[in-house]
PDB file of C-alpha atoms in Angstrom:
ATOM      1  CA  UNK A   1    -234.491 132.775 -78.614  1.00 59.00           C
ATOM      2  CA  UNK A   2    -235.157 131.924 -74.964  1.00 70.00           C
ATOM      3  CA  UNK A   3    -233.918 129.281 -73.149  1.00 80.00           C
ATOM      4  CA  UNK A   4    -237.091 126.490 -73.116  1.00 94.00           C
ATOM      5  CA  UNK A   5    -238.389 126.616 -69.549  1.00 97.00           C
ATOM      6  CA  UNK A   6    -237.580 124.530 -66.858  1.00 97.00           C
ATOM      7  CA  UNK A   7    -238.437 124.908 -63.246  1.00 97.00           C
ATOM      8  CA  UNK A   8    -235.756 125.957 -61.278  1.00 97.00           C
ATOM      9  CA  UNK A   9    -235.973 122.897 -58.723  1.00 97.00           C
ATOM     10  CA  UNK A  10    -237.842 120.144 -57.600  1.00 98.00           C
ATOM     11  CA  UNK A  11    -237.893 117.689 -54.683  1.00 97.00           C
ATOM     12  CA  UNK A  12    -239.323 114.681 -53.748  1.00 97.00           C
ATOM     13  CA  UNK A  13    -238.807 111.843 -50.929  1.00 97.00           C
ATOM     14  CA  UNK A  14    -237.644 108.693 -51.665  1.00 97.00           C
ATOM     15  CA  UNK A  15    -240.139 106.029 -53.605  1.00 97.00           C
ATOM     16  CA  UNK A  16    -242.284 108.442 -54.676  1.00 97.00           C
ATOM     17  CA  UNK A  17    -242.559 109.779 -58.344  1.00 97.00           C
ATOM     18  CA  UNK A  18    -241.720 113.386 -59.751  1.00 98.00           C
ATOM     19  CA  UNK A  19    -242.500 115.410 -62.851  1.00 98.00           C
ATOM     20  CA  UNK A  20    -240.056 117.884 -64.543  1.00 98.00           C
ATOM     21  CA  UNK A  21    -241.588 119.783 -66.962  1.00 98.00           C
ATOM     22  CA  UNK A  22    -239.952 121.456 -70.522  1.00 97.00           C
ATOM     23  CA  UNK A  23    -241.992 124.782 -72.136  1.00 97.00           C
ATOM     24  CA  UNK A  24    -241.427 125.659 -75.470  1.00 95.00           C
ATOM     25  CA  UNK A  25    -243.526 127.073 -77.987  1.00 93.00           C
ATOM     26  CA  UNK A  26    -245.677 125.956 -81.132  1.00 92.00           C
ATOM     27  CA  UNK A  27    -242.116 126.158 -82.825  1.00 90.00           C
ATOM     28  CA  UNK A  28    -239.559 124.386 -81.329  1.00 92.00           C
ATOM     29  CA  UNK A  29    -241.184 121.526 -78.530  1.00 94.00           C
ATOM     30  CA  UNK A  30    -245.168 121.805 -80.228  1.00 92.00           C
ATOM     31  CA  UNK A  31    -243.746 121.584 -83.621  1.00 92.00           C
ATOM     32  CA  UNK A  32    -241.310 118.367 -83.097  1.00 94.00           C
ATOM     33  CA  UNK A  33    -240.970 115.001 -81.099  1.00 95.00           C
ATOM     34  CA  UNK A  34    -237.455 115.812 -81.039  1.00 97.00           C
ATOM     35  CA  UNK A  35    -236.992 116.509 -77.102  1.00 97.00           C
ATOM     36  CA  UNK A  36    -233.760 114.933 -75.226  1.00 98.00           C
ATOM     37  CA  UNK A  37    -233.932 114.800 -71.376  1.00 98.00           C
ATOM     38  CA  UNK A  38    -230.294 114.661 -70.106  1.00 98.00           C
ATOM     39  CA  UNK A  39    -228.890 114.106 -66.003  1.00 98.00           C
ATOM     40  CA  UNK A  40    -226.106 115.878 -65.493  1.00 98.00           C
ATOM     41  CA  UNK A  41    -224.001 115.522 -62.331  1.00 94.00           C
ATOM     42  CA  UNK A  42    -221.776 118.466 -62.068  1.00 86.00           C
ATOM     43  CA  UNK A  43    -218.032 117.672 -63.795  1.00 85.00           C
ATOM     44  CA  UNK A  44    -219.167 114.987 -65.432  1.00 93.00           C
ATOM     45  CA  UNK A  45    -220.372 114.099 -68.623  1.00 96.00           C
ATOM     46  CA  UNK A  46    -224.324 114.743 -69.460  1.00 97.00           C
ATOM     47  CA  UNK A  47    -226.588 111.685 -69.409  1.00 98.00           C
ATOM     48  CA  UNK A  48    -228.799 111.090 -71.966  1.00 98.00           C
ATOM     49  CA  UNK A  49    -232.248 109.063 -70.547  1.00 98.00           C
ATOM     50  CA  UNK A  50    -234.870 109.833 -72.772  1.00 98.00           C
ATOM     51  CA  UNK A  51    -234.602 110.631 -76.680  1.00 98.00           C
ATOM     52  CA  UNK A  52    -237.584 111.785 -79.583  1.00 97.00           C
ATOM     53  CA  UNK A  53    -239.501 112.376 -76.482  1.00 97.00           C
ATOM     54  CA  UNK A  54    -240.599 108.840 -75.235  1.00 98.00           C
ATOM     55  CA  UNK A  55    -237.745 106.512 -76.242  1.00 98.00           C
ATOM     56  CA  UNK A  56    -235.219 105.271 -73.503  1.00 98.00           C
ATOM     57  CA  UNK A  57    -231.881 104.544 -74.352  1.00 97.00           C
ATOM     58  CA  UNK A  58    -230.861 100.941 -73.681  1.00 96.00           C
ATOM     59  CA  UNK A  59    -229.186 100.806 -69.921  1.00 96.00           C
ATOM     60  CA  UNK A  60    -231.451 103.422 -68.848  1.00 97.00           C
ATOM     61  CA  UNK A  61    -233.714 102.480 -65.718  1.00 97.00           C
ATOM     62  CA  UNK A  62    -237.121 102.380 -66.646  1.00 97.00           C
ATOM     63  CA  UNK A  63    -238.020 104.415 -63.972  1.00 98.00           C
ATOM     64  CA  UNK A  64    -237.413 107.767 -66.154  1.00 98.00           C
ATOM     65  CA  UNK A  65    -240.432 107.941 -68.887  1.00 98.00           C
ATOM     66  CA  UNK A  66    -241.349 110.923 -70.973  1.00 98.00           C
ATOM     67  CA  UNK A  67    -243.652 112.476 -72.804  1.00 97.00           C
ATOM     68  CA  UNK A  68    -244.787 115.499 -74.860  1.00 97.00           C
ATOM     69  CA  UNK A  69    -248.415 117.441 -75.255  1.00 96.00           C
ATOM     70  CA  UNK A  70    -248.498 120.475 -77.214  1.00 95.00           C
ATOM     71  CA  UNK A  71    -245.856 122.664 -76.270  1.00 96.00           C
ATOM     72  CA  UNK A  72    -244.698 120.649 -73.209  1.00 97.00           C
ATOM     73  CA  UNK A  73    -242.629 118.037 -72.309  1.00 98.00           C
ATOM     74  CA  UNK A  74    -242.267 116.237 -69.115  1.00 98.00           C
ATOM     75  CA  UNK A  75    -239.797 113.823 -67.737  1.00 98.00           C
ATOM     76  CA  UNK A  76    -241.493 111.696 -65.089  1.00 98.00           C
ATOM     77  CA  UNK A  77    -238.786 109.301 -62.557  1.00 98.00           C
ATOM     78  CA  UNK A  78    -240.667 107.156 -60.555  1.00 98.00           C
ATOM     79  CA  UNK A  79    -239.560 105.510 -57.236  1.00 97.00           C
ATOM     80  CA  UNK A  80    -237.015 108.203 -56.821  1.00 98.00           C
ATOM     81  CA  UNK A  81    -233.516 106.877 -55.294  1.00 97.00           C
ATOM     82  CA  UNK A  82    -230.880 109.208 -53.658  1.00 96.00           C
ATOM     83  CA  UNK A  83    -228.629 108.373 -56.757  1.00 96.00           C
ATOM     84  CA  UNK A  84    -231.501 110.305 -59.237  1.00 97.00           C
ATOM     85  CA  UNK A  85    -229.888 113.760 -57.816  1.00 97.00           C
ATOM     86  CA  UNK A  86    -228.884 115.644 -60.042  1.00 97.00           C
ATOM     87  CA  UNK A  87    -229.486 118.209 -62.547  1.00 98.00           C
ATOM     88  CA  UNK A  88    -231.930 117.722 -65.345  1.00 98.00           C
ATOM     89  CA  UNK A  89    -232.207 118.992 -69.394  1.00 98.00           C
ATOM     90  CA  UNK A  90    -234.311 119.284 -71.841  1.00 98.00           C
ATOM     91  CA  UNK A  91    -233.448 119.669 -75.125  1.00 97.00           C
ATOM     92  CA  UNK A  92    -235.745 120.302 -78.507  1.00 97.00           C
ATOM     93  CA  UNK A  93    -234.832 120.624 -81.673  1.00 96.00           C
ATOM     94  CA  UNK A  94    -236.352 124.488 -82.874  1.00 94.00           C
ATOM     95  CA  UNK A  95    -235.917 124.362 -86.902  1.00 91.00           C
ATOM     96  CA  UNK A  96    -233.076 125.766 -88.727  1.00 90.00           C
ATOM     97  CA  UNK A  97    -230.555 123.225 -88.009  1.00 92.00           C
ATOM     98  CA  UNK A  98    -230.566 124.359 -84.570  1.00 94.00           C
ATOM     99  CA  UNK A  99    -231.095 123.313 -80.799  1.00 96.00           C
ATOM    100  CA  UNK A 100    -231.976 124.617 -77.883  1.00 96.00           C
ATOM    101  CA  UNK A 101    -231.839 123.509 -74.293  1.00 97.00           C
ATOM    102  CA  UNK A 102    -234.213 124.331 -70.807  1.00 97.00           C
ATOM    103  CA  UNK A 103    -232.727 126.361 -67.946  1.00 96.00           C
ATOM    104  CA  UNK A 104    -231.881 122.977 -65.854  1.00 97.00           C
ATOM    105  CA  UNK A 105    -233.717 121.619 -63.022  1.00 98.00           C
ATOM    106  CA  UNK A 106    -231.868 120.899 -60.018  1.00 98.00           C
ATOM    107  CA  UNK A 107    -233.618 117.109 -58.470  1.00 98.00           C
ATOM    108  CA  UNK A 108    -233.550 117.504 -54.236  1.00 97.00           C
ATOM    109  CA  UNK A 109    -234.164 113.579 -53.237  1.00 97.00           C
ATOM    110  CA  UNK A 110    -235.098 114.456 -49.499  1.00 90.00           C
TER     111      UNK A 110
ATOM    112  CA  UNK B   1    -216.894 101.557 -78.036  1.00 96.00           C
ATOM    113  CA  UNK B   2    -217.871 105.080 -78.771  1.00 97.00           C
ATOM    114  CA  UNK B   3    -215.895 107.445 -76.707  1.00 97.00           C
ATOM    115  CA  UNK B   4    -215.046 111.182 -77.188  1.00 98.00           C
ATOM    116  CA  UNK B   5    -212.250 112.789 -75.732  1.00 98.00           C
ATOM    117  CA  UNK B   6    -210.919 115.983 -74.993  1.00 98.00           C
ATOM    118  CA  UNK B   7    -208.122 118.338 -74.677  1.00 97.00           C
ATOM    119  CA  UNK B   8    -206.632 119.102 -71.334  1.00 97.00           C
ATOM    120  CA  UNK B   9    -207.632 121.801 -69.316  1.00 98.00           C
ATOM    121  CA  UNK B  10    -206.753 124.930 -70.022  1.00 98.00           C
ATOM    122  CA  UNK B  11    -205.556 128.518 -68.471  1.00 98.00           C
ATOM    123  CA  UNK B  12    -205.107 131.838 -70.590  1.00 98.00           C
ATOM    124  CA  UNK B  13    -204.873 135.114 -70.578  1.00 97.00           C
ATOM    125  CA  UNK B  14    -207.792 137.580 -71.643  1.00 97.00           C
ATOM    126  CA  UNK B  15    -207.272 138.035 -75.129  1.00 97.00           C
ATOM    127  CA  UNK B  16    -205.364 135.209 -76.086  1.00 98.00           C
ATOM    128  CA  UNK B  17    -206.638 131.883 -78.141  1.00 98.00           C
ATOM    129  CA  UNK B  18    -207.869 128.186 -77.166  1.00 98.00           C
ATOM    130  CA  UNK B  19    -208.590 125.425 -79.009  1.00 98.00           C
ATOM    131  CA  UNK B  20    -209.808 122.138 -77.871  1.00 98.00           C
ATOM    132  CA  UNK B  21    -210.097 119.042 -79.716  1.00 98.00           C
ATOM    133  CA  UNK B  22    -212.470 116.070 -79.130  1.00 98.00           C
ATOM    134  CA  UNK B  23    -211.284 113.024 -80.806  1.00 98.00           C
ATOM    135  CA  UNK B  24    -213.655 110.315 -81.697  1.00 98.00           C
ATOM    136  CA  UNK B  25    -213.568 106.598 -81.763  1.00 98.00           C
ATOM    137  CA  UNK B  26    -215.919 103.722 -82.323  1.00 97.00           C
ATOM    138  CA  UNK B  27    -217.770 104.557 -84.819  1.00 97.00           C
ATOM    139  CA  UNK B  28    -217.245 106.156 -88.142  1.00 97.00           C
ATOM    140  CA  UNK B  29    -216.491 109.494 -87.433  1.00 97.00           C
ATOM    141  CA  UNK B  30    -218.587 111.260 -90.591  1.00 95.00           C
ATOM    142  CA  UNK B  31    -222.107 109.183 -89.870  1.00 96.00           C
ATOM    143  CA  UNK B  32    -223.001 111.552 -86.597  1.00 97.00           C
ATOM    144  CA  UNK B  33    -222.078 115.461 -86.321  1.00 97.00           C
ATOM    145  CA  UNK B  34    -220.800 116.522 -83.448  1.00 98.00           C
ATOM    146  CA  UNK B  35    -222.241 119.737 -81.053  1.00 98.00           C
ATOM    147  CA  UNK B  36    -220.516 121.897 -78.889  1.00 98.00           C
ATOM    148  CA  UNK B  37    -222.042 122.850 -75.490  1.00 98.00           C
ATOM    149  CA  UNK B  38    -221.005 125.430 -72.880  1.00 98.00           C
ATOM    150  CA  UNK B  39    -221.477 125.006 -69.366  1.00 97.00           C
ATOM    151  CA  UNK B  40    -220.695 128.552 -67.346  1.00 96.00           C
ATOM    152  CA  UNK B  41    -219.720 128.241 -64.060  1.00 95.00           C
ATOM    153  CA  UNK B  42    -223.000 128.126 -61.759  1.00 94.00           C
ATOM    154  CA  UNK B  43    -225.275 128.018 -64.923  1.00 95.00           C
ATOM    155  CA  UNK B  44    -226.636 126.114 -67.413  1.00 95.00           C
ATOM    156  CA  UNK B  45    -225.922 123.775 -70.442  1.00 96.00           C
ATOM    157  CA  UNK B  46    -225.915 126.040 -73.682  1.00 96.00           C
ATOM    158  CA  UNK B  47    -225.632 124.590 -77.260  1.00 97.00           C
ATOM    159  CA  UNK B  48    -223.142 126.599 -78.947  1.00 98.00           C
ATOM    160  CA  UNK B  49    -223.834 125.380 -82.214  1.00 97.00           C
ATOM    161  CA  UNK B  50    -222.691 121.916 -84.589  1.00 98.00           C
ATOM    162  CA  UNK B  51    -220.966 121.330 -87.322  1.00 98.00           C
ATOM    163  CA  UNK B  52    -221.300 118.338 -90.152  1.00 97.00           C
ATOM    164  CA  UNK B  53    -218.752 116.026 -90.171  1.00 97.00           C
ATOM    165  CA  UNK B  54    -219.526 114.374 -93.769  1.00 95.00           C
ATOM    166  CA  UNK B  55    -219.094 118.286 -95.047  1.00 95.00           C
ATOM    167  CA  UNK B  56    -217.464 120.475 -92.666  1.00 94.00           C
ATOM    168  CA  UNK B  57    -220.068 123.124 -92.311  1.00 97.00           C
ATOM    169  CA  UNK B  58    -220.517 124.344 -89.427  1.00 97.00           C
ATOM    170  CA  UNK B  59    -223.675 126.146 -87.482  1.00 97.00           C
ATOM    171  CA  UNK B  60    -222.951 128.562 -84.277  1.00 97.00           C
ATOM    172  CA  UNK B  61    -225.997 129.651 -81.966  1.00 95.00           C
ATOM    173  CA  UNK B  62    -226.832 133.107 -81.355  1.00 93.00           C
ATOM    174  CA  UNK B  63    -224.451 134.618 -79.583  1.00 92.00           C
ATOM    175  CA  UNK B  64    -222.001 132.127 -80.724  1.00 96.00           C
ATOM    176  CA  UNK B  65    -221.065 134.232 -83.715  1.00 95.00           C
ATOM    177  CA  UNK B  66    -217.449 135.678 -84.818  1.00 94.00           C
ATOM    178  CA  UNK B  67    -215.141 134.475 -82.230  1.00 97.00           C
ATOM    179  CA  UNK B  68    -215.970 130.670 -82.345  1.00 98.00           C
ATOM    180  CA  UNK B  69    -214.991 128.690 -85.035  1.00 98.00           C
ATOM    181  CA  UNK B  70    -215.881 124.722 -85.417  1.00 98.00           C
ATOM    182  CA  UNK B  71    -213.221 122.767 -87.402  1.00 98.00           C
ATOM    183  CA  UNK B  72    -212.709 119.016 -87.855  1.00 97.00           C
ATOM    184  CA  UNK B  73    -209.600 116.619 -89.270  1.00 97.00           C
ATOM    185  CA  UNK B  74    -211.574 113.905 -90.435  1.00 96.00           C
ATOM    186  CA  UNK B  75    -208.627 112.094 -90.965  1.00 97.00           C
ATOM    187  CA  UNK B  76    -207.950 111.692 -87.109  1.00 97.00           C
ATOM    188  CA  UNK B  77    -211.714 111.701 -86.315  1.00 98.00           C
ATOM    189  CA  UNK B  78    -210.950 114.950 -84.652  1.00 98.00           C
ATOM    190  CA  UNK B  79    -213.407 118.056 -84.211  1.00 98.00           C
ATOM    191  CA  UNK B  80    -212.350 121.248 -82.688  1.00 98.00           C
ATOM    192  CA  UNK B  81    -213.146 124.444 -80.969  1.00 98.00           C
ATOM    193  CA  UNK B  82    -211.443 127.356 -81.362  1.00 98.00           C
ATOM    194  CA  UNK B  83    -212.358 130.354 -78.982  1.00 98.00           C
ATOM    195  CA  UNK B  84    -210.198 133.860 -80.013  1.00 98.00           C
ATOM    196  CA  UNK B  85    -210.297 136.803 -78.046  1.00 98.00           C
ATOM    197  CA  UNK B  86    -210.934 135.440 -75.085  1.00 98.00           C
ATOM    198  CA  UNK B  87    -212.832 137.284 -72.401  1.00 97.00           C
ATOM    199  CA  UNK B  88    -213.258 136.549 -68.491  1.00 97.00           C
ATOM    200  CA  UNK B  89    -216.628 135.397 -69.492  1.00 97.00           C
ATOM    201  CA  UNK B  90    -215.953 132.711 -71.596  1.00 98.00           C
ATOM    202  CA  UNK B  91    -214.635 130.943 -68.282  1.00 98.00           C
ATOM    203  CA  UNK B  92    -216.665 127.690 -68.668  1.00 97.00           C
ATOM    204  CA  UNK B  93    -216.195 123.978 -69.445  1.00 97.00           C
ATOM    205  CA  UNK B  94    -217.092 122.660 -72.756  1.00 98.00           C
ATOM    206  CA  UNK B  95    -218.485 119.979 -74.139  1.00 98.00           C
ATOM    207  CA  UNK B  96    -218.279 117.866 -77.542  1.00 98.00           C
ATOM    208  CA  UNK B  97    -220.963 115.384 -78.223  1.00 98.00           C
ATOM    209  CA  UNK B  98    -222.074 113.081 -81.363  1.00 97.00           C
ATOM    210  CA  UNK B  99    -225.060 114.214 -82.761  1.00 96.00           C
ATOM    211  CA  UNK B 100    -227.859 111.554 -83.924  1.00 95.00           C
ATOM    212  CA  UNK B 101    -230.152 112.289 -87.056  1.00 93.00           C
ATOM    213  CA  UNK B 102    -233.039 113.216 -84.461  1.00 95.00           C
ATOM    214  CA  UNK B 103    -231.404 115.745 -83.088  1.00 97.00           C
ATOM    215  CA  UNK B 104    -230.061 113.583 -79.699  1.00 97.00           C
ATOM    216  CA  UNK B 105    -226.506 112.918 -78.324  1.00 97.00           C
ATOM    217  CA  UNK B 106    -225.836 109.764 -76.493  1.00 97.00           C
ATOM    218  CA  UNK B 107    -221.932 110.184 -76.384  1.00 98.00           C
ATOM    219  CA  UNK B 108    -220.237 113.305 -74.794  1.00 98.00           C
ATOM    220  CA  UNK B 109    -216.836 114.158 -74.119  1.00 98.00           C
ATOM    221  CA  UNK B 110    -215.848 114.237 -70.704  1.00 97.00           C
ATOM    222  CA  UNK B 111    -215.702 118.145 -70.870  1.00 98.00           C
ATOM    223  CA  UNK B 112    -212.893 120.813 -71.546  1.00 98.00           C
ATOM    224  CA  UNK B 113    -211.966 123.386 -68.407  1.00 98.00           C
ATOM    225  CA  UNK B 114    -211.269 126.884 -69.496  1.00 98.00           C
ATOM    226  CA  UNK B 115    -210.063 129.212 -67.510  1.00 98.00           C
ATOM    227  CA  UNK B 116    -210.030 133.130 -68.263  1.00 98.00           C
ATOM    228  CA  UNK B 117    -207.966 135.474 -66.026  1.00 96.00           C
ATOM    229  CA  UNK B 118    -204.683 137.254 -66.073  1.00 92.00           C
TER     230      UNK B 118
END
């Protein structure tokens, strides 16, 4: 099984509002709501900030939403800040007692 | 408070053994299952697998097969990797994390350095 597919990279400035996106298929992200988002700053711990797709965890800025439509999931931050670099998961649950995470997406903050 | 923690760093010879623990408090140990994630140098996180702490059984990825094995002590809330034969390529730092019913983790270790190379 492939990785679930994240871009690469994204950027934005500060204030403004980006999209990362997670691809699976009709059996891992279409066929559950059971996608983690995760910031991970290199040598540390990962992060989770969104859970079963839409929930935040408590402590979590509410800037970071996300959401799920067929096969895709998508982490939206809003009013970026220089301290949202970092590198973003997904996660989704794919059947079988098993999970899978995306390729990482690396957050620029110009 | 929940908190995982892991072994020490560690540097060995191609071939040889590791094992790294990740001992659990704040919770009772055998109501979450803990993962196991690999993070290679310059790449990406890679679930290695899980394993139940209420049973012991244990489930490895693809490609996670054979030289990885997934233990616990319950009785010091410990779970552990053990890596044998290791190759150059298994240079990464791993991580332990709880494991919610739906499939999340909200606690992680703080990671496990190994180092491959003669």
């Amino acid at each position: 099984q492939s990785a679930l597919t994240q871009p690469a990279s994204v950027s934005g400035s500060p204030g403004q509002s980006i999209t990362i996106s997670c691809t699976g298929t009709n059996s891992d992200v279409g066929s559950y709501n059971l996608v983690s988002w995760y910031q991970h700053h290199p040598g540390k711990a990962p992060k989770l900030i969104i859970y079963e797709a839409i929930k935040r965890p408590s402590g979590v800025s509410n800037r970071f939403s996300g959401s799920k439509s067929g096969n895709t999931a998508s982490l939206t931050i809003s009013g970026l800040q220089t301290e949202d670099e970092s590198d973003y998961y997904c996660s989704s649950y794919v059947g079988g007692s098993t999970l899978m995470f995306g390729g990482g997406t690396k957050l620029t903050v110009l | 408070q929940v908190q995982l923690v892991q072994s020490g760093s560690e540097l060995k010879n191609p071939g040889a053994s590791v094992k790294i623990s990740c001992k659990a408090s704040g919770y009772t140990f055998n109501t979450y299952g803990v993962i196991w994630v690999r993070q290679a140098p310059g790449q990406g996180l890679e679930w290695m697998g899980w394993i139940k702490t209420n049973s012991g059984n244990p489930t490895y990825a693809q490609g996670f097969t054979g030289r990885f094995v997934f233990s616990l002590d319950t009785s010091v809330s410990t779970a552990y990797l053990q890596i044998s034969s290791l190759k150059a390529e298994d240079t990464a730092i791993y991580y332990c994390a709880r494991r919610s019913s739906t499939w999340y983790s909200d606690y992680w270790g703080q990671g496990t350095l190994v180092t491959v190379s003669s």
